[in-house]
PDB file of C-alpha atoms and ligand atoms in Angstrom:
ATOM      1  CA  MET K   1      -4.335  -8.663 -18.193  1.00  0.00           C
ATOM      2  CA  ALA K   2      -8.048  -8.479 -18.435  1.00  0.00           C
ATOM      3  CA  ALA K   3      -8.479  -9.763 -14.861  1.00  0.00           C
ATOM      4  CA  PHE K   4      -9.192  -6.212 -13.596  1.00  0.00           C
ATOM      5  CA  ARG K   5     -11.778  -5.280 -16.338  1.00  0.00           C
ATOM      6  CA  GLY K   6     -14.946  -3.742 -14.721  1.00  0.00           C
ATOM      7  CA  LEU K   7     -13.585  -4.156 -11.158  1.00  0.00           C
ATOM      8  CA  THR K   8     -13.662  -1.277  -8.733  1.00  0.00           C
ATOM      9  CA  VAL K   9     -10.297  -0.665  -7.165  1.00  0.00           C
ATOM     10  CA  LEU K  10      -9.659   1.501  -4.223  1.00  0.00           C
ATOM     11  CA  LEU K  11      -6.040   2.815  -4.130  1.00  0.00           C
ATOM     12  CA  THR K  12      -4.352   5.127  -1.460  1.00  0.00           C
ATOM     13  CA  GLY K  13      -1.055   6.957  -1.836  1.00  0.00           C
ATOM     14  CA  ALA K  14      -2.117   7.029  -5.565  1.00  0.00           C
ATOM     15  CA  ALA K  15      -0.050  10.358  -6.200  1.00  0.00           C
ATOM     16  CA  GLY K  16       3.183   8.938  -5.361  1.00  0.00           C
ATOM     17  CA  GLY K  17       5.621   6.351  -6.834  1.00  0.00           C
ATOM     18  CA  PHE K  18       3.933   3.019  -6.692  1.00  0.00           C
ATOM     19  CA  GLY K  19       0.443   4.437  -6.451  1.00  0.00           C
ATOM     20  CA  ARG K  20       0.763   6.536  -9.795  1.00  0.00           C
ATOM     21  CA  CYS K  21       2.266   3.374 -11.658  1.00  0.00           C
ATOM     22  CA  LEU K  22      -0.517   1.289 -10.136  1.00  0.00           C
ATOM     23  CA  ALA K  23      -3.382   3.795 -11.029  1.00  0.00           C
ATOM     24  CA  GLU K  24      -2.139   3.953 -14.598  1.00  0.00           C
ATOM     25  CA  ARG K  25      -1.601   0.287 -15.036  1.00  0.00           C
ATOM     26  CA  LEU K  26      -5.319  -0.593 -13.540  1.00  0.00           C
ATOM     27  CA  ALA K  27      -6.807   2.191 -15.885  1.00  0.00           C
ATOM     28  CA  THR K  28      -5.202   0.776 -18.844  1.00  0.00           C
ATOM     29  CA  GLU K  29      -6.625  -2.677 -17.918  1.00  0.00           C
ATOM     30  CA  GLY K  30     -10.239  -1.051 -17.477  1.00  0.00           C
ATOM     31  CA  ALA K  31     -10.729  -1.175 -13.838  1.00  0.00           C
ATOM     32  CA  ARG K  32     -12.882   1.830 -12.112  1.00  0.00           C
ATOM     33  CA  LEU K  33     -10.740   3.617  -9.605  1.00  0.00           C
ATOM     34  CA  VAL K  34     -11.371   5.143  -6.227  1.00  0.00           C
ATOM     35  CA  LEU K  35      -8.066   7.137  -5.790  1.00  0.00           C
ATOM     36  CA  SER K  36      -6.870   8.814  -2.583  1.00  0.00           C
ATOM     37  CA  ASP K  37      -3.674  10.851  -1.434  1.00  0.00           C
ATOM     38  CA  LEU K  38      -2.675  13.457   1.170  1.00  0.00           C
ATOM     39  CA  ARG K  39      -1.683  15.812  -1.740  1.00  0.00           C
ATOM     40  CA  GLU K  40      -4.862  17.029  -3.364  1.00  0.00           C
ATOM     41  CA  GLU K  41      -3.280  18.780  -6.627  1.00  0.00           C
ATOM     42  CA  PRO K  42      -1.334  15.869  -8.047  1.00  0.00           C
ATOM     43  CA  LEU K  43      -4.149  13.530  -6.994  1.00  0.00           C
ATOM     44  CA  ALA K  44      -6.824  15.523  -9.109  1.00  0.00           C
ATOM     45  CA  GLU K  45      -4.363  15.881 -11.917  1.00  0.00           C
ATOM     46  CA  LEU K  46      -3.715  12.011 -12.105  1.00  0.00           C
ATOM     47  CA  ALA K  47      -7.582  11.308 -11.833  1.00  0.00           C
ATOM     48  CA  CYS K  48      -8.113  13.643 -14.700  1.00  0.00           C
ATOM     49  CA  SER K  49      -5.539  12.143 -16.762  1.00  0.00           C
ATOM     50  CA  LEU K  50      -6.716   8.479 -16.687  1.00  0.00           C
ATOM     51  CA  ASP K  51      -8.938   7.046 -19.350  1.00  0.00           C
ATOM     52  CA  THR K  52     -11.159   5.249 -17.257  1.00  0.00           C
ATOM     53  CA  GLU K  53     -14.085   6.059 -14.656  1.00  0.00           C
ATOM     54  CA  THR K  54     -12.370   7.559 -11.637  1.00  0.00           C
ATOM     55  CA  ALA K  55     -13.376   9.044  -8.363  1.00  0.00           C
ATOM     56  CA  PHE K  56     -11.163  10.678  -5.908  1.00  0.00           C
ATOM     57  CA  LEU K  57     -11.027  11.976  -2.482  1.00  0.00           C
ATOM     58  CA  ALA K  58      -7.775  13.627  -0.783  1.00  0.00           C
ATOM     59  CA  GLY K  59      -7.273  13.046   2.760  1.00  0.00           C
ATOM     60  CA  ASP K  60      -4.976  11.702   5.591  1.00  0.00           C
ATOM     61  CA  VAL K  61      -5.078   7.905   6.175  1.00  0.00           C
ATOM     62  CA  ALA K  62      -4.235   8.422   9.745  1.00  0.00           C
ATOM     63  CA  GLU K  63      -7.908   9.964  10.118  1.00  0.00           C
ATOM     64  CA  GLU K  64     -10.231   7.125  10.271  1.00  0.00           C
ATOM     65  CA  GLU K  65     -13.057   9.074   8.739  1.00  0.00           C
ATOM     66  CA  LEU K  66     -11.258   9.092   5.319  1.00  0.00           C
ATOM     67  CA  SER K  67     -11.368   5.304   5.141  1.00  0.00           C
ATOM     68  CA  GLU K  68     -14.988   5.328   5.832  1.00  0.00           C
ATOM     69  CA  ARG K  69     -15.637   8.067   3.234  1.00  0.00           C
ATOM     70  CA  LEU K  70     -13.615   6.076   0.524  1.00  0.00           C
ATOM     71  CA  VAL K  71     -15.566   3.035   1.059  1.00  0.00           C
ATOM     72  CA  ALA K  72     -18.889   4.962   0.898  1.00  0.00           C
ATOM     73  CA  LEU K  73     -17.569   6.627  -2.419  1.00  0.00           C
ATOM     74  CA  ALA K  74     -16.900   3.321  -3.928  1.00  0.00           C
ATOM     75  CA  GLU K  75     -20.272   2.058  -3.070  1.00  0.00           C
ATOM     76  CA  GLU K  76     -22.102   5.124  -4.114  1.00  0.00           C
ATOM     77  CA  ARG K  77     -20.321   5.694  -7.456  1.00  0.00           C
ATOM     78  CA  PHE K  78     -19.638   2.173  -8.384  1.00  0.00           C
ATOM     79  CA  GLY K  79     -21.821  -0.175  -6.276  1.00  0.00           C
ATOM     80  CA  GLY K  80     -19.137  -1.754  -4.447  1.00  0.00           C
ATOM     81  CA  LEU K  81     -15.574  -2.601  -3.987  1.00  0.00           C
ATOM     82  CA  ASP K  82     -13.714  -5.588  -5.467  1.00  0.00           C
ATOM     83  CA  VAL K  83      -9.878  -4.678  -4.604  1.00  0.00           C
ATOM     84  CA  ALA K  84      -8.354  -2.472  -2.160  1.00  0.00           C
ATOM     85  CA  ILE K  85      -4.657  -1.521  -2.201  1.00  0.00           C
ATOM     86  CA  ASN K  86      -3.620   0.313   0.862  1.00  0.00           C
ATOM     87  CA  ASN K  87      -0.427   1.789  -0.128  1.00  0.00           C
ATOM     88  CA  ALA K  88      -0.151   5.235   1.357  1.00  0.00           C
ATOM     89  CA  GLY K  89       2.708   5.529   3.768  1.00  0.00           C
ATOM     90  CA  ILE K  90       5.687   7.532   5.033  1.00  0.00           C
ATOM     91  CA  ALA K  91       9.328   6.853   5.919  1.00  0.00           C
ATOM     92  CA  GLN K  92      11.235   8.232   9.067  1.00  0.00           C
ATOM     93  CA  ALA K  93      14.402  10.064   9.571  1.00  0.00           C
ATOM     94  CA  PHE K  94      17.268   7.717   8.856  1.00  0.00           C
ATOM     95  CA  VAL K  95      18.786   7.477  12.259  1.00  0.00           C
ATOM     96  CA  LYS K  96      19.376   5.142  15.266  1.00  0.00           C
ATOM     97  CA  LEU K  97      16.458   4.481  17.530  1.00  0.00           C
ATOM     98  CA  HIS K  98      17.337   6.684  20.459  1.00  0.00           C
ATOM     99  CA  LEU K  99      17.513   9.669  17.915  1.00  0.00           C
ATOM    100  CA  ILE K 100      13.887   9.313  16.659  1.00  0.00           C
ATOM    101  CA  PRO K 101      11.761  12.139  17.948  1.00  0.00           C
ATOM    102  CA  SER K 102       8.745  10.670  19.716  1.00  0.00           C
ATOM    103  CA  ASP K 103       6.448  12.854  17.896  1.00  0.00           C
ATOM    104  CA  GLU K 104       7.671  11.440  14.507  1.00  0.00           C
ATOM    105  CA  ALA K 105       7.399   7.934  16.030  1.00  0.00           C
ATOM    106  CA  ARG K 106       3.859   8.549  16.747  1.00  0.00           C
ATOM    107  CA  ARG K 107       3.046   9.884  13.371  1.00  0.00           C
ATOM    108  CA  VAL K 108       4.844   6.882  11.694  1.00  0.00           C
ATOM    109  CA  ILE K 109       2.474   4.580  13.721  1.00  0.00           C
ATOM    110  CA  ASP K 110      -0.630   6.634  12.795  1.00  0.00           C
ATOM    111  CA  VAL K 111      -0.048   6.599   9.101  1.00  0.00           C
ATOM    112  CA  ASP K 112       1.771   3.374   8.470  1.00  0.00           C
ATOM    113  CA  LEU K 113       0.174   1.113  10.902  1.00  0.00           C
ATOM    114  CA  LEU K 114      -3.219   2.574  12.051  1.00  0.00           C
ATOM    115  CA  GLY K 115      -3.925   3.736   8.502  1.00  0.00           C
ATOM    116  CA  ILE K 116      -3.855   0.246   7.314  1.00  0.00           C
ATOM    117  CA  PHE K 117      -6.100  -0.813  10.402  1.00  0.00           C
ATOM    118  CA  TYR K 118      -8.705   1.860   9.601  1.00  0.00           C
ATOM    119  CA  ALA K 119      -8.563   1.087   5.877  1.00  0.00           C
ATOM    120  CA  MET K 120      -9.354  -2.577   6.495  1.00  0.00           C
ATOM    121  CA  LYS K 121     -12.015  -1.927   9.405  1.00  0.00           C
ATOM    122  CA  HIS K 122     -13.966  -0.080   6.816  1.00  0.00           C
ATOM    123  CA  GLN K 123     -13.231  -2.172   3.731  1.00  0.00           C
ATOM    124  CA  LEU K 124     -14.075  -5.608   5.111  1.00  0.00           C
ATOM    125  CA  PRO K 125     -17.806  -5.120   6.304  1.00  0.00           C
ATOM    126  CA  LEU K 126     -18.473  -4.014   2.679  1.00  0.00           C
ATOM    127  CA  MET K 127     -16.570  -6.875   1.041  1.00  0.00           C
ATOM    128  CA  GLU K 128     -18.214  -9.330   3.619  1.00  0.00           C
ATOM    129  CA  ARG K 129     -21.872  -8.112   2.742  1.00  0.00           C
ATOM    130  CA  GLN K 130     -21.134  -8.431  -1.056  1.00  0.00           C
ATOM    131  CA  TYR K 131     -19.882 -12.020  -0.585  1.00  0.00           C
ATOM    132  CA  ARG K 132     -23.053 -12.681   1.442  1.00  0.00           C
ATOM    133  CA  ARG K 133     -25.342 -11.195  -0.862  1.00  0.00           C
ATOM    134  CA  GLU K 134     -23.937 -12.080  -4.224  1.00  0.00           C
ATOM    135  CA  LYS K 135     -20.886 -14.324  -3.602  1.00  0.00           C
ATOM    136  CA  ARG K 136     -18.735 -11.417  -4.925  1.00  0.00           C
ATOM    137  CA  ARG K 137     -15.140 -12.070  -4.071  1.00  0.00           C
ATOM    138  CA  ALA K 138     -12.607  -9.272  -2.920  1.00  0.00           C
ATOM    139  CA  ALA K 139      -8.976  -8.778  -2.326  1.00  0.00           C
ATOM    140  CA  ILE K 140      -6.908  -6.560  -0.147  1.00  0.00           C
ATOM    141  CA  VAL K 141      -3.222  -5.657  -0.683  1.00  0.00           C
ATOM    142  CA  ASN K 142      -1.557  -4.001   2.163  1.00  0.00           C
ATOM    143  CA  VAL K 143       2.038  -2.368   1.015  1.00  0.00           C
ATOM    144  CA  ALA K 144       4.347  -3.210   3.893  1.00  0.00           C
ATOM    145  CA  SER K 145       8.239  -3.578   3.473  1.00  0.00           C
ATOM    146  CA  VAL K 146      10.987  -5.938   3.825  1.00  0.00           C
ATOM    147  CA  ALA K 147      11.556  -3.715   6.880  1.00  0.00           C
ATOM    148  CA  GLY K 148       8.357  -5.475   8.190  1.00  0.00           C
ATOM    149  CA  LEU K 149       9.976  -8.957   7.920  1.00  0.00           C
ATOM    150  CA  THR K 150      13.387  -8.219   9.161  1.00  0.00           C
ATOM    151  CA  GLY K 151      15.032  -5.536  11.425  1.00  0.00           C
ATOM    152  CA  ALA K 152      15.992  -2.492   9.507  1.00  0.00           C
ATOM    153  CA  PRO K 153      18.815  -0.533  11.109  1.00  0.00           C
ATOM    154  CA  ARG K 154      17.981   3.292  11.200  1.00  0.00           C
ATOM    155  CA  LEU K 155      14.466   2.515  10.548  1.00  0.00           C
ATOM    156  CA  ALA K 156      13.306   1.103  13.785  1.00  0.00           C
ATOM    157  CA  ILE K 157       9.888   2.752  13.959  1.00  0.00           C
ATOM    158  CA  TYR K 158       9.102   2.158  10.448  1.00  0.00           C
ATOM    159  CA  SER K 159      10.197  -1.370  10.585  1.00  0.00           C
ATOM    160  CA  ALA K 160       7.905  -1.752  13.821  1.00  0.00           C
ATOM    161  CA  ALA K 161       5.032  -0.285  11.980  1.00  0.00           C
ATOM    162  CA  LYS K 162       5.678  -2.511   8.775  1.00  0.00           C
ATOM    163  CA  HIS K 163       5.844  -5.602  11.140  1.00  0.00           C
ATOM    164  CA  GLY K 164       2.488  -4.485  12.474  1.00  0.00           C
ATOM    165  CA  VAL K 165       1.045  -4.267   8.908  1.00  0.00           C
ATOM    166  CA  ILE K 166       1.977  -7.942   8.303  1.00  0.00           C
ATOM    167  CA  GLY K 167       0.502  -8.970  11.604  1.00  0.00           C
ATOM    168  CA  LEU K 168      -2.765  -7.231  10.760  1.00  0.00           C
ATOM    169  CA  THR K 169      -2.578  -8.788   7.089  1.00  0.00           C
ATOM    170  CA  ARG K 170      -2.048 -12.503   8.644  1.00  0.00           C
ATOM    171  CA  THR K 171      -4.642 -12.011  11.052  1.00  0.00           C
ATOM    172  CA  ALA K 172      -7.332 -10.705   8.930  1.00  0.00           C
ATOM    173  CA  ALA K 173      -6.692 -13.235   6.173  1.00  0.00           C
ATOM    174  CA  ALA K 174      -7.403 -15.935   8.588  1.00  0.00           C
ATOM    175  CA  GLU K 175     -10.465 -14.128   9.985  1.00  0.00           C
ATOM    176  CA  TYR K 176     -12.093 -13.541   6.669  1.00  0.00           C
ATOM    177  CA  ALA K 177     -10.766 -16.561   4.535  1.00  0.00           C
ATOM    178  CA  THR K 178     -14.329 -17.962   4.485  1.00  0.00           C
ATOM    179  CA  ARG K 179     -15.831 -14.810   3.468  1.00  0.00           C
ATOM    180  CA  GLY K 180     -14.368 -14.543  -0.083  1.00  0.00           C
ATOM    181  CA  ILE K 181     -11.832 -11.988   0.990  1.00  0.00           C
ATOM    182  CA  ARG K 182      -8.019 -12.612   0.311  1.00  0.00           C
ATOM    183  CA  ILE K 183      -5.639 -10.295   2.239  1.00  0.00           C
ATOM    184  CA  ASN K 184      -1.966 -10.206   1.522  1.00  0.00           C
ATOM    185  CA  ALA K 185       0.951  -7.755   1.965  1.00  0.00           C
ATOM    186  CA  VAL K 186       3.710  -6.964  -0.420  1.00  0.00           C
ATOM    187  CA  CYS K 187       7.041  -6.090   1.050  1.00  0.00           C
ATOM    188  CA  PRO K 188       9.294  -4.225  -1.198  1.00  0.00           C
ATOM    189  CA  SER K 189      12.974  -3.303  -0.512  1.00  0.00           C
ATOM    190  CA  TYR K 190      14.306   0.051  -1.498  1.00  0.00           C
ATOM    191  CA  ALA K 191      12.718   1.235  -4.774  1.00  0.00           C
ATOM    192  CA  ARG K 192      13.552   4.535  -6.665  1.00  0.00           C
ATOM    193  CA  THR K 193      10.535   6.579  -5.483  1.00  0.00           C
ATOM    194  CA  GLU K 194      10.300   9.935  -3.585  1.00  0.00           C
ATOM    195  CA  MET K 195      10.160   8.127  -0.463  1.00  0.00           C
ATOM    196  CA  VAL K 196      13.672   6.731  -0.991  1.00  0.00           C
ATOM    197  CA  THR K 197      14.875   9.899  -2.378  1.00  0.00           C
ATOM    198  CA  GLY K 198      13.598  11.492   0.817  1.00  0.00           C
ATOM    199  CA  VAL K 199      15.279   9.068   2.965  1.00  0.00           C
ATOM    200  CA  LEU K 200      18.729   9.714   1.092  1.00  0.00           C
ATOM    201  CA  ALA K 201      18.292  13.454   1.557  1.00  0.00           C
ATOM    202  CA  MET K 202      17.563  12.794   5.457  1.00  0.00           C
ATOM    203  CA  THR K 203      21.065  11.024   5.856  1.00  0.00           C
ATOM    204  CA  GLN K 204      24.231  12.843   6.767  1.00  0.00           C
ATOM    205  CA  ALA K 205      26.329  10.752   4.362  1.00  0.00           C
ATOM    206  CA  LYS K 206      26.810  11.678   0.691  1.00  0.00           C
ATOM    207  CA  ALA K 207      23.922  10.614  -1.702  1.00  0.00           C
ATOM    208  CA  SER K 208      26.072   8.263  -3.674  1.00  0.00           C
ATOM    209  CA  ARG K 209      27.648   6.598  -0.554  1.00  0.00           C
ATOM    210  CA  ALA K 210      24.042   6.628   1.188  1.00  0.00           C
ATOM    211  CA  GLU K 211      22.493   4.653  -2.172  1.00  0.00           C
ATOM    212  CA  ALA K 212      25.383   2.268  -2.163  1.00  0.00           C
ATOM    213  CA  GLY K 213      24.780   1.645   1.499  1.00  0.00           C
ATOM    214  CA  LEU K 214      21.079   0.784   0.657  1.00  0.00           C
ATOM    215  CA  THR K 215      21.901  -1.693  -1.897  1.00  0.00           C
ATOM    216  CA  ARG K 216      24.831  -3.483  -0.370  1.00  0.00           C
ATOM    217  CA  GLY K 217      22.865  -6.305   1.360  1.00  0.00           C
ATOM    218  CA  VAL K 218      20.810  -6.815  -1.871  1.00  0.00           C
ATOM    219  CA  PRO K 219      21.993  -9.808  -3.827  1.00  0.00           C
ATOM    220  CA  MET K 220      20.837  -7.931  -7.191  1.00  0.00           C
ATOM    221  CA  ARG K 221      22.908  -4.967  -6.060  1.00  0.00           C
ATOM    222  CA  ARG K 222      20.437  -2.267  -6.977  1.00  0.00           C
ATOM    223  CA  LEU K 223      17.266  -0.573  -6.015  1.00  0.00           C
ATOM    224  CA  ALA K 224      13.840  -1.847  -7.251  1.00  0.00           C
ATOM    225  CA  GLU K 225      12.233  -0.052 -10.128  1.00  0.00           C
ATOM    226  CA  ILE K 226       8.722   1.048  -9.473  1.00  0.00           C
ATOM    227  CA  GLU K 227       7.118  -1.122 -12.250  1.00  0.00           C
ATOM    228  CA  GLU K 228       8.840  -4.131 -10.597  1.00  0.00           C
ATOM    229  CA  VAL K 229       6.995  -3.425  -7.313  1.00  0.00           C
ATOM    230  CA  ALA K 230       3.737  -2.626  -8.979  1.00  0.00           C
ATOM    231  CA  GLU K 231       3.694  -6.087 -10.817  1.00  0.00           C
ATOM    232  CA  VAL K 232       3.960  -7.783  -7.467  1.00  0.00           C
ATOM    233  CA  ILE K 233       1.095  -5.781  -5.986  1.00  0.00           C
ATOM    234  CA  LEU K 234      -1.023  -6.613  -9.089  1.00  0.00           C
ATOM    235  CA  PHE K 235      -0.089 -10.208  -8.789  1.00  0.00           C
ATOM    236  CA  ALA K 236      -1.513 -10.183  -5.101  1.00  0.00           C
ATOM    237  CA  ALA K 237      -4.524  -8.239  -6.130  1.00  0.00           C
ATOM    238  CA  ASN K 238      -5.450 -10.321  -9.342  1.00  0.00           C
ATOM    239  CA  PRO K 239      -8.564 -12.220  -8.829  1.00  0.00           C
ATOM    240  CA  ASN K 240      -7.250 -15.255 -10.699  1.00  0.00           C
ATOM    241  CA  ASN K 241      -4.583 -15.510  -8.084  1.00  0.00           C
ATOM    242  CA  SER K 242      -7.543 -17.017  -5.908  1.00  0.00           C
ATOM    243  CA  PHE K 243      -5.994 -19.522  -3.349  1.00  0.00           C
ATOM    244  CA  MET K 244      -3.239 -17.065  -1.979  1.00  0.00           C
ATOM    245  CA  THR K 245      -3.964 -15.368   1.195  1.00  0.00           C
ATOM    246  CA  GLY K 246      -2.351 -14.134   4.504  1.00  0.00           C
ATOM    247  CA  GLN K 247       1.071 -13.914   2.598  1.00  0.00           C
ATOM    248  CA  ALA K 248       3.867 -11.329   3.014  1.00  0.00           C
ATOM    249  CA  LEU K 249       5.533 -11.319  -0.423  1.00  0.00           C
ATOM    250  CA  ALA K 250       8.795  -9.861  -0.668  1.00  0.00           C
ATOM    251  CA  ALA K 251      10.070  -7.958  -3.584  1.00  0.00           C
ATOM    252  CA  ASP K 252      13.580  -7.553  -2.403  1.00  0.00           C
ATOM    253  CA  GLY K 253      16.168  -8.412  -5.124  1.00  0.00           C
ATOM    254  CA  GLY K 254      17.057 -11.613  -3.039  1.00  0.00           C
ATOM    255  CA  ILE K 255      17.569 -10.012   0.567  1.00  0.00           C
ATOM    256  CA  LEU K 256      15.614 -12.701   2.304  1.00  0.00           C
ATOM    257  CA  ALA K 257      17.332 -15.504   0.397  1.00  0.00           C
ATOM    258  CA  ILE K 258      20.514 -15.114   2.120  1.00  0.00           C
TER     259      ILE K 258
HETATM  260  N1  NAD N 301       9.939   3.179  -1.914  1.00  0.00           N
HETATM  261  C1  NAD N 301      10.314   2.197  -1.207  1.00  0.00           C
HETATM  262  O1  NAD N 301      11.488   2.011  -1.366  1.00  0.00           O
HETATM  263  C2  NAD N 301       9.512   1.633  -0.203  1.00  0.00           C
HETATM  264  C3  NAD N 301      10.161   0.286   0.173  1.00  0.00           C
HETATM  265  C4  NAD N 301       9.276  -0.530   0.969  1.00  0.00           C
HETATM  266  C5  NAD N 301       7.801  -0.097   1.189  1.00  0.00           C
HETATM  267  N2  NAD N 301       7.419   0.972   0.560  1.00  0.00           N
HETATM  268  C6  NAD N 301       6.064   1.331   0.987  1.00  0.00           C
HETATM  269  O2  NAD N 301       5.273   1.710  -0.272  1.00  0.00           O
HETATM  270  C7  NAD N 301       4.318   2.489   0.017  1.00  0.00           C
HETATM  271  C8  NAD N 301       4.373   3.501  -1.098  1.00  0.00           C
HETATM  272  O3  NAD N 301       5.648   4.329  -1.172  1.00  0.00           O
HETATM  273  P1  NAD N 301       6.179   5.091  -2.210  1.00  0.00           P
HETATM  274  O4  NAD N 301       7.640   4.596  -2.263  1.00  0.00           O
HETATM  275  O5  NAD N 301       5.395   5.050  -3.446  1.00  0.00           O
HETATM  276  O6  NAD N 301       6.402   6.539  -1.598  1.00  0.00           O
HETATM  277  P2  NAD N 301       6.024   7.968  -2.116  1.00  0.00           P
HETATM  278  O7  NAD N 301       6.383   8.897  -1.167  1.00  0.00           O
HETATM  279  O8  NAD N 301       6.478   8.164  -3.428  1.00  0.00           O
HETATM  280  O9  NAD N 301       4.257   7.887  -2.266  1.00  0.00           O
HETATM  281  C9  NAD N 301       3.472   7.817  -0.935  1.00  0.00           C
HETATM  282  C10 NAD N 301       2.293   8.512  -1.265  1.00  0.00           C
HETATM  283  O10 NAD N 301       1.581   8.567  -0.157  1.00  0.00           O
HETATM  284  C11 NAD N 301       0.990   9.771   0.242  1.00  0.00           C
HETATM  285  N3  NAD N 301       0.862   9.823   1.610  1.00  0.00           N
HETATM  286  C12 NAD N 301       1.852  10.028   2.560  1.00  0.00           C
HETATM  287  N4  NAD N 301       1.421  10.236   3.686  1.00  0.00           N
HETATM  288  C13 NAD N 301      -0.011  10.160   3.636  1.00  0.00           C
HETATM  289  C14 NAD N 301      -1.047  10.117   4.491  1.00  0.00           C
HETATM  290  N5  NAD N 301      -0.963  10.269   5.659  1.00  0.00           N
HETATM  291  N6  NAD N 301      -2.468   9.938   4.025  1.00  0.00           N
HETATM  292  C15 NAD N 301      -2.620   9.736   2.645  1.00  0.00           C
HETATM  293  N7  NAD N 301      -1.598   9.621   1.775  1.00  0.00           N
HETATM  294  C16 NAD N 301      -0.233   9.775   2.199  1.00  0.00           C
HETATM  295  C17 NAD N 301       1.955  10.739  -0.364  1.00  0.00           C
HETATM  296  O11 NAD N 301       1.486  11.996  -0.613  1.00  0.00           O
HETATM  297  C18 NAD N 301       2.594   9.973  -1.646  1.00  0.00           C
HETATM  298  O12 NAD N 301       1.776  10.355  -2.702  1.00  0.00           O
HETATM  299  C19 NAD N 301       4.577   3.112   1.449  1.00  0.00           C
HETATM  300  O13 NAD N 301       3.578   2.423   2.175  1.00  0.00           O
HETATM  301  C20 NAD N 301       5.930   2.843   1.808  1.00  0.00           C
HETATM  302  O14 NAD N 301       6.039   2.378   3.004  1.00  0.00           O
HETATM  303  C21 NAD N 301       8.214   1.787  -0.143  1.00  0.00           C
END
């Protein structure tokens, strides 16, 4: 896929499951990368291991300043920004709504919803300027969740945040559609990343029973593999996919088909 060669791609949550896979795929395809994650050490290790031009900056997506600095970094180091994959996110304790501590609820909203808002708030003006000056087109992919498209028992605040991400995505897609910027969301169901291992560890049920519970409503009866979700994110980001905007693409083993 030569579609990403020479493009500058900003990616958050780069040290995690989907993020690492995406960074490695994009590096192989010759993209220039601006990587970010809360965890500095694995982020630096990843950045050094990639065979492409890479800049990185650790930080918390819940802090607006990080988004501003990442866009500035892309502009200073690589002269602009073609693709942003806003992927960093956290889960919540796997419990019914009344048991979610309010501090935890605020943190999930800060990271999963406001993190995406801050990211787009700082990415869009640069992308818009690039289009005005050079007709340079750009794409944003926000990683939401199938929990953003349906209710998700025991994930109420996470589901609310991800519904919000889809609302931001659709609205921004409409607002910037004539500015050469496509904005889509990708909505995975459970995939075998640390996030899901973490959710399983937070349940009171046995791990094997908990995993069977997670895949019961999935027609394919399994978790997604990391690469399968990365593939859909790359499809949404691919500049050749030039007429698709405002979509919430489910990568869900068929959950929403039934
Ligand atoms: N794994 C799944 O089953 C699943 C399903 C649906 C949606 N998602 C979404 O996919 C995205 C990536 O998740 P993943 O499964 O790869 O998880 P992960 O936990 O493996 O990776 C997430 C990465 O984000 C980083 N991160 C967490 N909080 C951050 C913050 N405040 N600021 C900056 N970085 C932060 C972590 O350090 C980690 O490296 C998330 O938005 C998540 O909600 C995951």
